[in-house]
PDB file of C-alpha atoms and ligand atoms in Angstrom:
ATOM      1  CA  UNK A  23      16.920   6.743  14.897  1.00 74.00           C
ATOM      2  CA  UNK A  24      16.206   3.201  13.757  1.00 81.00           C
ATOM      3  CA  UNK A  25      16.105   1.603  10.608  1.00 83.00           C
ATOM      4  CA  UNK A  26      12.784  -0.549   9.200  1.00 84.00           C
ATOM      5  CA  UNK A  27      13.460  -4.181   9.193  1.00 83.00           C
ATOM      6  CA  UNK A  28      16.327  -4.060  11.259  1.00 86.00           C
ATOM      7  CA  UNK A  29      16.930  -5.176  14.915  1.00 89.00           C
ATOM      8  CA  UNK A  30      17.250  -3.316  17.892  1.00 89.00           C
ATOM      9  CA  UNK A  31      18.073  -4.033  21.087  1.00 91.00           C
ATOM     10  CA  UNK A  32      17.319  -2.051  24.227  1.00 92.00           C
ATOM     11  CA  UNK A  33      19.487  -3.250  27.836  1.00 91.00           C
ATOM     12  CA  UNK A  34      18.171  -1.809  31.242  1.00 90.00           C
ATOM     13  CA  UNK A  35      20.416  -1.177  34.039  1.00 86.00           C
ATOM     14  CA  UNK A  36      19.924  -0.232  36.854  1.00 79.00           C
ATOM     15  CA  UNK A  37      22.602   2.285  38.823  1.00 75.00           C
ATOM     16  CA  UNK A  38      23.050   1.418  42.276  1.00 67.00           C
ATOM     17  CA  UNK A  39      24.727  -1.883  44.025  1.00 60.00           C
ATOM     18  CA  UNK A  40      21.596  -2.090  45.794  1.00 62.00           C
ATOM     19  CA  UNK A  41      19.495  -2.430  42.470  1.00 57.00           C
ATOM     20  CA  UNK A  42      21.764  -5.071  40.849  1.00 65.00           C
ATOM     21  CA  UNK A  43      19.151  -7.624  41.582  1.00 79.00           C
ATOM     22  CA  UNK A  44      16.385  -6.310  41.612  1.00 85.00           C
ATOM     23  CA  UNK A  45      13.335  -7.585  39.531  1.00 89.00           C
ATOM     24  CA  UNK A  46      12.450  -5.196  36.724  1.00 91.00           C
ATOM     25  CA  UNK A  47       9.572  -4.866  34.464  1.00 93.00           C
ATOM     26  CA  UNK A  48       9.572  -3.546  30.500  1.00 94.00           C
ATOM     27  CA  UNK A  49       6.822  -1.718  28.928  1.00 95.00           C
ATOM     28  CA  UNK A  50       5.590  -1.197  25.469  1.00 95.00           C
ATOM     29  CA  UNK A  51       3.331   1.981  24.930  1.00 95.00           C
ATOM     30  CA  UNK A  52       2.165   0.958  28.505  1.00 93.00           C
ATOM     31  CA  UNK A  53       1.431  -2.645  28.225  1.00 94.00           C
ATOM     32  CA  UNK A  54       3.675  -5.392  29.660  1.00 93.00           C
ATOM     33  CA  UNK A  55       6.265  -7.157  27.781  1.00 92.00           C
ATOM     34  CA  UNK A  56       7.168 -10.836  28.794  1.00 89.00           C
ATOM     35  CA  UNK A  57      10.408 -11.422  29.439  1.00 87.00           C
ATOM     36  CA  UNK A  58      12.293 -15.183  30.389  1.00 85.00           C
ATOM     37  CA  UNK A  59      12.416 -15.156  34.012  1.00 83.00           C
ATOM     38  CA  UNK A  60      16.740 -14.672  33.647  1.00 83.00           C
ATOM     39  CA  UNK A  61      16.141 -11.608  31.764  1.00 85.00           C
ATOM     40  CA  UNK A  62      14.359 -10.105  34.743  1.00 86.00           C
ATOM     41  CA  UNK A  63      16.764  -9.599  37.811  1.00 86.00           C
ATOM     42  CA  UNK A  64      19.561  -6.619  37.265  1.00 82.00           C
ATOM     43  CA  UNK A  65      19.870  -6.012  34.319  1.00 84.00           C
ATOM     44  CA  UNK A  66      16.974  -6.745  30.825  1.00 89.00           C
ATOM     45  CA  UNK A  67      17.054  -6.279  27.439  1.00 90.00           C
ATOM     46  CA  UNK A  68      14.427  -6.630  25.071  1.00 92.00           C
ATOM     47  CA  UNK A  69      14.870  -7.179  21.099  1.00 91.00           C
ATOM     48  CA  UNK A  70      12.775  -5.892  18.784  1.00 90.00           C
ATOM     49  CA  UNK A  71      13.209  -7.371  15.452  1.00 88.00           C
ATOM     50  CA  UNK A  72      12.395  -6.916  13.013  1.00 90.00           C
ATOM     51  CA  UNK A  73      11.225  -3.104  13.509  1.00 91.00           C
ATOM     52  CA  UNK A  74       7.995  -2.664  11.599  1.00 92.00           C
ATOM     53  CA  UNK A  75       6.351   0.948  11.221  1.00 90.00           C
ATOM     54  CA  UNK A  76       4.285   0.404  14.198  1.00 91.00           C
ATOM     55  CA  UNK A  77       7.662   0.897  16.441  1.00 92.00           C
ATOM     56  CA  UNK A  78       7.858   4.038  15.212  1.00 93.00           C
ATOM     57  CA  UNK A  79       7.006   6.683  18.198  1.00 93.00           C
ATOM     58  CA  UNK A  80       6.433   3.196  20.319  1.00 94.00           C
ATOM     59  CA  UNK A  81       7.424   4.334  23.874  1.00 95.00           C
ATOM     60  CA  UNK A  82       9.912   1.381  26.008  1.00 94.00           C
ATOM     61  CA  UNK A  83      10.150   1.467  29.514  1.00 94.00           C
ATOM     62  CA  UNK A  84      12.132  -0.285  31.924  1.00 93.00           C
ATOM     63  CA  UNK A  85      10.863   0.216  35.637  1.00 92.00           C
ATOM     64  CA  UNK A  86      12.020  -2.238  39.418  1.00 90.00           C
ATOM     65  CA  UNK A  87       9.224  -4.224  39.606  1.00 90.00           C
ATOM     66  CA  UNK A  88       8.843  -3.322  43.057  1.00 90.00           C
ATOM     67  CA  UNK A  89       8.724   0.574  42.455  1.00 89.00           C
ATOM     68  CA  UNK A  90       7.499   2.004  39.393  1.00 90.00           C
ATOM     69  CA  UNK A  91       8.577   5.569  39.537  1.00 91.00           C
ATOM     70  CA  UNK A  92      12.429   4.019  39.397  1.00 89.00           C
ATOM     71  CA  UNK A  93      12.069   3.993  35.416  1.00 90.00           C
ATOM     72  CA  UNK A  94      13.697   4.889  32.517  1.00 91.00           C
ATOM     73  CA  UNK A  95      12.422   4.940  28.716  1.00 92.00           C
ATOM     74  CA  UNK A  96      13.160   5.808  25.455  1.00 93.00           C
ATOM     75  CA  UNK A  97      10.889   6.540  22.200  1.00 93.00           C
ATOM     76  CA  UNK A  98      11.911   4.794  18.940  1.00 92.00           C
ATOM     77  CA  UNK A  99      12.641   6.710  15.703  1.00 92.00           C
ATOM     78  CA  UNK A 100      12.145   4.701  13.262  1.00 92.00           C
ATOM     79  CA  UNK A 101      13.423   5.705   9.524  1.00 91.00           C
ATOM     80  CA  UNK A 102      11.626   4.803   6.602  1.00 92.00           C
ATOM     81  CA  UNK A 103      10.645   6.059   3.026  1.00 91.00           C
ATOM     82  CA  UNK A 104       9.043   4.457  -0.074  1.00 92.00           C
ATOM     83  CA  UNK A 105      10.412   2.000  -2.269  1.00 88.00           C
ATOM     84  CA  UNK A 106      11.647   3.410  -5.997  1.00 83.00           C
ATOM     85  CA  UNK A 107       8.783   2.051  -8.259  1.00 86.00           C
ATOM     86  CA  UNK A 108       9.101   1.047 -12.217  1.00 90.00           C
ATOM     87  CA  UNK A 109       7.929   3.147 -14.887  1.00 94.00           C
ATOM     88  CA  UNK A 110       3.731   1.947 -15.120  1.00 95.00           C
ATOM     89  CA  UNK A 111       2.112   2.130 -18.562  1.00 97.00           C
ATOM     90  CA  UNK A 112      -1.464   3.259 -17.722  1.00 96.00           C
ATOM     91  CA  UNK A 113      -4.129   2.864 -19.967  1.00 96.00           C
ATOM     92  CA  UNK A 114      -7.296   5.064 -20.019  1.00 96.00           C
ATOM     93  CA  UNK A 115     -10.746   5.395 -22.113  1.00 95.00           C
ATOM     94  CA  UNK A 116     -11.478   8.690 -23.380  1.00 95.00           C
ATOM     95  CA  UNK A 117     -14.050  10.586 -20.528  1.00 93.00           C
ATOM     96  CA  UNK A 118     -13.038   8.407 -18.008  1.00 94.00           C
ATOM     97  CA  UNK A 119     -11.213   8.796 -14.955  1.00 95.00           C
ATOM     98  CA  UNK A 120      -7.573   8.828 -14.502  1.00 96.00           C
ATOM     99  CA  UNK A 121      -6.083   8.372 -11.508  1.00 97.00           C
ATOM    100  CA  UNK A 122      -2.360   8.145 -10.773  1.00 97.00           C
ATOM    101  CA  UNK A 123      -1.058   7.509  -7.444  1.00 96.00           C
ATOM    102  CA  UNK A 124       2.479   7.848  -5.721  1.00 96.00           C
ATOM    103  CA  UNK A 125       3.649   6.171  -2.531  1.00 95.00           C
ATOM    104  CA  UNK A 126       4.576   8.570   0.022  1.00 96.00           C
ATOM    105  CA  UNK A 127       4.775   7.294   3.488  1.00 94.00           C
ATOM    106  CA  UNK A 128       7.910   7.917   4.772  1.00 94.00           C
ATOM    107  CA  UNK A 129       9.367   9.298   8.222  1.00 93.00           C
ATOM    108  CA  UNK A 130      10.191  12.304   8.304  1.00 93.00           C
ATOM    109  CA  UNK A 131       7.015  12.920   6.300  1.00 93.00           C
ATOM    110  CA  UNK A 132       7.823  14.132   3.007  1.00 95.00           C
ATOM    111  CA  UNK A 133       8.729  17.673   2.498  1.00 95.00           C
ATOM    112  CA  UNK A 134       7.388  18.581  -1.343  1.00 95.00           C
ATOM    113  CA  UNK A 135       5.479  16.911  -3.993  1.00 96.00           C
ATOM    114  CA  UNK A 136       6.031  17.886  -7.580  1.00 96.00           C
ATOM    115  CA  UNK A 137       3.710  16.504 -10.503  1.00 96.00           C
ATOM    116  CA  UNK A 138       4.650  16.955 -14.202  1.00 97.00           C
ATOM    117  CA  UNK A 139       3.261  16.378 -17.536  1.00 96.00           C
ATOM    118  CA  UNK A 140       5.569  16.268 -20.428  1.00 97.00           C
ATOM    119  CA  UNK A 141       8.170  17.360 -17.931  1.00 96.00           C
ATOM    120  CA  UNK A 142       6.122  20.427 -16.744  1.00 95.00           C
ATOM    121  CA  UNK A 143       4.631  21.399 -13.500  1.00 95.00           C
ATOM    122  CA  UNK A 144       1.082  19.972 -13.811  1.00 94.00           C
ATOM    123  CA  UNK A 145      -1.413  23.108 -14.455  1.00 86.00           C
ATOM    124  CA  UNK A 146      -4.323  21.975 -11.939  1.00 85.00           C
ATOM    125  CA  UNK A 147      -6.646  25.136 -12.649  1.00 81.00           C
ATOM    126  CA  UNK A 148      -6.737  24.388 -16.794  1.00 81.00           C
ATOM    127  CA  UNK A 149      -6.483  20.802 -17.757  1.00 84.00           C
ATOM    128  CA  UNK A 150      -9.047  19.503 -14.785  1.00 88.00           C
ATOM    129  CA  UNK A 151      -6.615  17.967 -12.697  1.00 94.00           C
ATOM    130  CA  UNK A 152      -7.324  17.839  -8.766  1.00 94.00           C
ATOM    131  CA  UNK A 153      -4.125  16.380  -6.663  1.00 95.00           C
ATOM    132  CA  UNK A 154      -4.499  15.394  -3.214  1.00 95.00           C
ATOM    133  CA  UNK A 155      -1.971  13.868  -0.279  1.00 94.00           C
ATOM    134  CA  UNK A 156      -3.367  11.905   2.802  1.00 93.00           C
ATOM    135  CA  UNK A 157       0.937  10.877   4.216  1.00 90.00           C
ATOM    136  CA  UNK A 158       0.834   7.665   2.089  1.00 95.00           C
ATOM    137  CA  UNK A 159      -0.273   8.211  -1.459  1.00 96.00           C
ATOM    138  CA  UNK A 160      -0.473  11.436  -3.393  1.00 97.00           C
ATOM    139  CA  UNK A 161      -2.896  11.489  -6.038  1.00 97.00           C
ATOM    140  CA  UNK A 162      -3.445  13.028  -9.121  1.00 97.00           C
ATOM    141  CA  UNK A 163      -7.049  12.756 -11.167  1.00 96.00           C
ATOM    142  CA  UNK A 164      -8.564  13.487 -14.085  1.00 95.00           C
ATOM    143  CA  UNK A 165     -12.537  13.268 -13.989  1.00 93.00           C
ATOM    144  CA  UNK A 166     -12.993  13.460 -17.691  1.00 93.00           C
ATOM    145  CA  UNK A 167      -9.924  12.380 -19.789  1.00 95.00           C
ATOM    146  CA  UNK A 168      -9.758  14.102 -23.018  1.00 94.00           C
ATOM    147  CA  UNK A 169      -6.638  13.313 -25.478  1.00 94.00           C
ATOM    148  CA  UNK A 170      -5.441  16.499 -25.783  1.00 94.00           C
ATOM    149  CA  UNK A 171      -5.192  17.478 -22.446  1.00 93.00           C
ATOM    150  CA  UNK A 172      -4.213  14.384 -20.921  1.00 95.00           C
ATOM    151  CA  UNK A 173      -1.894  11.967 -22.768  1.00 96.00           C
ATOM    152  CA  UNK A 174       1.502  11.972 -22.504  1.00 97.00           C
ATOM    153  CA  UNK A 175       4.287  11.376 -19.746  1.00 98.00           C
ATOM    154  CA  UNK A 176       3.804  12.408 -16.109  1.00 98.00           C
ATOM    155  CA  UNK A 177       6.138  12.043 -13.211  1.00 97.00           C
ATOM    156  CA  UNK A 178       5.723  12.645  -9.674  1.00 97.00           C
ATOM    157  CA  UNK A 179       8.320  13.592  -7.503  1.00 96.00           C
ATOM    158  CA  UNK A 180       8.922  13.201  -3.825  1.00 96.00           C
ATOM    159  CA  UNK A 181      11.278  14.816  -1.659  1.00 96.00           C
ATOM    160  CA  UNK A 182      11.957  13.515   1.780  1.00 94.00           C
ATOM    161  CA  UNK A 183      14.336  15.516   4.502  1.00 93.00           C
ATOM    162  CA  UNK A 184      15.972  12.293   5.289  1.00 88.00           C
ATOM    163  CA  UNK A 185      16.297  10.298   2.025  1.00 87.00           C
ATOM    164  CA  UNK A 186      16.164  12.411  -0.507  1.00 92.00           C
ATOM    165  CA  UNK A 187      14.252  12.587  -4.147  1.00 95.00           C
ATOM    166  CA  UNK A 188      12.239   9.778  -5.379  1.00 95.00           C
ATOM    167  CA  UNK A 189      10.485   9.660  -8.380  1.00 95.00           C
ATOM    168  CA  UNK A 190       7.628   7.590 -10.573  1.00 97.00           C
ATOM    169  CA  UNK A 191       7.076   7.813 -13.962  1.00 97.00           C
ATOM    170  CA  UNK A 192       3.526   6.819 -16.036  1.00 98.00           C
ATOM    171  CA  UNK A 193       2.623   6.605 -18.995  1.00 98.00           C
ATOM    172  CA  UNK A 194      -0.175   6.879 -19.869  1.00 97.00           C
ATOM    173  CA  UNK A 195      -2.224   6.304 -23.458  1.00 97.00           C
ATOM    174  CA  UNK A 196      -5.871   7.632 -23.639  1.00 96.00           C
ATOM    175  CA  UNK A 197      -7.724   4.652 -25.737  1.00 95.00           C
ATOM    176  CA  UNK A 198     -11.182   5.108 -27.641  1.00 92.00           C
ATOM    177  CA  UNK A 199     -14.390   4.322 -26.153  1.00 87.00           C
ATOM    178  CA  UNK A 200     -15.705   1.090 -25.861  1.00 82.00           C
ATOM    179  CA  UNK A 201     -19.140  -0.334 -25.885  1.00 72.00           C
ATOM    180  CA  UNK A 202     -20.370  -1.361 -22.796  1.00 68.00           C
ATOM    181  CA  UNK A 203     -22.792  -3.866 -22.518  1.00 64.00           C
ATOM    182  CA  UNK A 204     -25.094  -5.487 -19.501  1.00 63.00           C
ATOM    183  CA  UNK A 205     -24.270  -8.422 -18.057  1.00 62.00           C
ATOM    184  CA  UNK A 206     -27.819 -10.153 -18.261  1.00 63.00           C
ATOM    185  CA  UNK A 207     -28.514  -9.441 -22.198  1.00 59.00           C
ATOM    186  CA  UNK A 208     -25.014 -10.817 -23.094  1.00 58.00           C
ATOM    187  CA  UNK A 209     -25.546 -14.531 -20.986  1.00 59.00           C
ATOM    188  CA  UNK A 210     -29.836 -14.377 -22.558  1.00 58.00           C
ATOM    189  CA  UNK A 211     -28.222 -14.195 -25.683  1.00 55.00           C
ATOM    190  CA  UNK A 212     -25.981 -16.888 -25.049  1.00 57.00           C
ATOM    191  CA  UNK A 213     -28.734 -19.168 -23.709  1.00 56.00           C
ATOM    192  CA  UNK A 214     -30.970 -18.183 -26.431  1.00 56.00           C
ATOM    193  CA  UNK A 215     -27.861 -19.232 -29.367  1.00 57.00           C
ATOM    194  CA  UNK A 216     -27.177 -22.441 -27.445  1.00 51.00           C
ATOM    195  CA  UNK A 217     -31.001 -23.455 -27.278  1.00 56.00           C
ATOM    196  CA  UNK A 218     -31.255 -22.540 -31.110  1.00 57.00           C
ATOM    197  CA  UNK A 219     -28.432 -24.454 -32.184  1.00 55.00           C
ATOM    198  CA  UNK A 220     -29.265 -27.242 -30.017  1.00 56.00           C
ATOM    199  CA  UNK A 221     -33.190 -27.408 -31.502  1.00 57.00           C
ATOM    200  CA  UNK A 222     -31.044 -27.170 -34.807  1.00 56.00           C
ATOM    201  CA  UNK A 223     -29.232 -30.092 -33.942  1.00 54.00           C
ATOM    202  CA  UNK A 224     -32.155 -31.914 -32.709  1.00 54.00           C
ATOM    203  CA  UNK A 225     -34.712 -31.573 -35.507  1.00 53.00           C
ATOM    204  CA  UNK A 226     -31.992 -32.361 -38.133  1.00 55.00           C
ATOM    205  CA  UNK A 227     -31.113 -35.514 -36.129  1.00 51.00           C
ATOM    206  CA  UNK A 228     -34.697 -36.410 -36.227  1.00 53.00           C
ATOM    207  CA  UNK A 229     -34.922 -35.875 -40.192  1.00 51.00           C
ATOM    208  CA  UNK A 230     -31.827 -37.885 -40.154  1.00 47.00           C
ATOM    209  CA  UNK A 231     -33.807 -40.577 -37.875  1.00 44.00           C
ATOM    210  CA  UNK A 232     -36.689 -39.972 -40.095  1.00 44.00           C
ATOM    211  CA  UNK A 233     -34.795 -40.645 -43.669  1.00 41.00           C
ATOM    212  CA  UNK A 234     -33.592 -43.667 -41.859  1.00 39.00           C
ATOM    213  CA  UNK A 235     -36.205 -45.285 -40.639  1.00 39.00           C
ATOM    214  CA  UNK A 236     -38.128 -45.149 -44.104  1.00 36.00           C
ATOM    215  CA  UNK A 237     -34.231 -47.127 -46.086  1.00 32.00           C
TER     216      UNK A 237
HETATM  217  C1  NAG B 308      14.041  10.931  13.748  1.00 95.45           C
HETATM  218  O1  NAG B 308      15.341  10.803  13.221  1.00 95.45           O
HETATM  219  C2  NAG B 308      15.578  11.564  12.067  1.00 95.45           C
HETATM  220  C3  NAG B 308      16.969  11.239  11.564  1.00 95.45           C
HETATM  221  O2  NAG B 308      17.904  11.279  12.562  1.00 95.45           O
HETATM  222  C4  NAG B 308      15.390  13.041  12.371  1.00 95.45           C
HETATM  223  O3  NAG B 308      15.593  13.791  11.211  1.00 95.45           O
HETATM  224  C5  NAG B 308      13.961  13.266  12.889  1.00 95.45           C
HETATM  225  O4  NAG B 308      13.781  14.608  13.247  1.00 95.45           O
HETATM  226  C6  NAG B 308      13.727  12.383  14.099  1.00 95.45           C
HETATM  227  N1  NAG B 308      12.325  12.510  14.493  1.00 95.45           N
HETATM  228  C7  NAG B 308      11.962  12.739  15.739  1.00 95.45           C
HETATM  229  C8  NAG B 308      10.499  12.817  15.987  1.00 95.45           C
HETATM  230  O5  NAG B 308      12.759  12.894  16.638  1.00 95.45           O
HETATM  231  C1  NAG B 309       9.970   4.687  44.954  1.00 95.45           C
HETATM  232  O1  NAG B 309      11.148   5.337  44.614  1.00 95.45           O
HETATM  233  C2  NAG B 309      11.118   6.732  44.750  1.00 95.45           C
HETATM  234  C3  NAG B 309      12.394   7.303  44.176  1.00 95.45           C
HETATM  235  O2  NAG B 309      13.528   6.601  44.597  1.00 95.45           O
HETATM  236  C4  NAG B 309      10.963   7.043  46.241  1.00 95.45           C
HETATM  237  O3  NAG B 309      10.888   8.431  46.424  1.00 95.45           O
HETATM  238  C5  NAG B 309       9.675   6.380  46.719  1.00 95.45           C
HETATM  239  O4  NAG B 309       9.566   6.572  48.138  1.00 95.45           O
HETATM  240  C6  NAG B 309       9.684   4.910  46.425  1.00 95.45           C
HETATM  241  N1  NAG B 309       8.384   4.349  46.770  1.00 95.45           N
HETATM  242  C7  NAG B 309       8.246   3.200  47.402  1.00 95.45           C
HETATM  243  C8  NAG B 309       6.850   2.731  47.650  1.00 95.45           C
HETATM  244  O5  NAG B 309       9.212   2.558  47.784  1.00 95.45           O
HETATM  245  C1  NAG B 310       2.954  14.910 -24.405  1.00 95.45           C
HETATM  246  O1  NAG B 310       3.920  14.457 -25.356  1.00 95.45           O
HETATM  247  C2  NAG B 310       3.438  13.451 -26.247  1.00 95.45           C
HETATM  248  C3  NAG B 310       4.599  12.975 -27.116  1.00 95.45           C
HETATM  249  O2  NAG B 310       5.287  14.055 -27.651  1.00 95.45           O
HETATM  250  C4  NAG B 310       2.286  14.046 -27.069  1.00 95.45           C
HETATM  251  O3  NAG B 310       1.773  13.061 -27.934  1.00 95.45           O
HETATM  252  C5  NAG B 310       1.193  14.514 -26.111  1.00 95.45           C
HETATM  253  O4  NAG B 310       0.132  15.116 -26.814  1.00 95.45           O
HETATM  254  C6  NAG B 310       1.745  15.483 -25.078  1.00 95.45           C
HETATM  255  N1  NAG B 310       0.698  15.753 -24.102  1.00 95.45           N
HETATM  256  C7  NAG B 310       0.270  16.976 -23.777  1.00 95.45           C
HETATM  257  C8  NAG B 310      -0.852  17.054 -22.784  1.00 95.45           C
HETATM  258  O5  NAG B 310       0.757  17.977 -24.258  1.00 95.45           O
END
């Protein structure tokens, strides 16, 4: 297997004295690869680097140019699991949502997810919790946050075959309600202050022109 961000380097060569210069031709998931024209005749290699997730499962095949069923190919494994996260301090209104998500992707897939609360298993049938997985994130949400039920410290934790346990820790803090007002009354308002204080400013200028004019 290969490792993410690394380099590999594949070398095709043909057995067979009669082969040894013989044109060959390298293949990514079926579609040409271009090689320099002294990387073509007896033996090729190709580089791939760095290896990005995409390689992974990528099928590379080396066939003579001149014969295509004279071939040989190999499928990458590539390696990879998520990066250990900080500690996030999540803050949520009272009967809003919470979501909290944890980064998953990894080959081999992940083998168990494990949420806790206050360091125990997350009860999804009482405290209206739904948790879902797609192979990247795993998610766990709260459609109405109460205090109660849904402060405190949670932690989800990820085992992988290959890498084994990574973890995430939030916490969260479930905040009071706030007001919420429209857009388009807050900026009329605004408009409507401005134009008042500028009248203000305006008439009283005028009295001041006015007191003026008759020194
Ligand atoms: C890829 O390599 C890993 C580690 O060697 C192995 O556990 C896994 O089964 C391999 N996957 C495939 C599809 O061969
Ligand atoms: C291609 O190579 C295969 C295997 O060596 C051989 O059976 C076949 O006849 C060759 N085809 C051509 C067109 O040379
Ligand atoms: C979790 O622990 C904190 C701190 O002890 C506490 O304030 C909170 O209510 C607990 N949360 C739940 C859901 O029991």
């Amino acid at each position: 297997s290969f490792i993410l961000e690394k380099t590999v380097s594949l070398l095709c060569t043909p057995d067979g004295d009669s082969e040894a210069e013989e044109e060959l031709v390298w293949l990514r998931n079926g579609a040409v690869v271009r090689l320099n024209e002294e990387n073509r005749k007896g033996r090729s290699s190709v580089c791939i680097s760095p290896i990005i997730h995409e390689d992974n499962e990528a099928v590379f095949t080396c066939h003579l140019s001149r014969n295509a069923t004279v071939s040989a190919s190999v499928t990458l494994n590539v390696t990879y699991h998520p990066q250990l996260s900080e500690a996030e301090q999540v803050e949520v209104e009272i009967e809003s949502m919470l979501v909290l998500s944890c980064d998953i992707w990894a080959n081999p897939q992940v083998s168990s997810i494990l949420w806790t609360l206050n360091g125990s298993a997350v009860d999804l049938s009482a405290s209206g919790f739904t948790m879902s997985s797609d192979g990247f994130t795993s998610q766990l949400t709260a459609n109405t946050v109460e205090r109660s039920l849904h402060e405190g410290t949670y932690e989800c934790t990820a085992h992988f075959p290959l890498h084994g346990t990574i973890s995430k820790v939030f916490q969260v803090t479930v905040t009071e309600k706030t007001m919420k007002f429209p857009l388009f009354p807050i900026i009329a308002g605004v408009v409507v202050v401005c134009l008042t204080a500028i009248l203000a400013v305006v008439s009283r200028w005028k009295k001041i022109a006015k007191v003026t004019y008759k020194q």
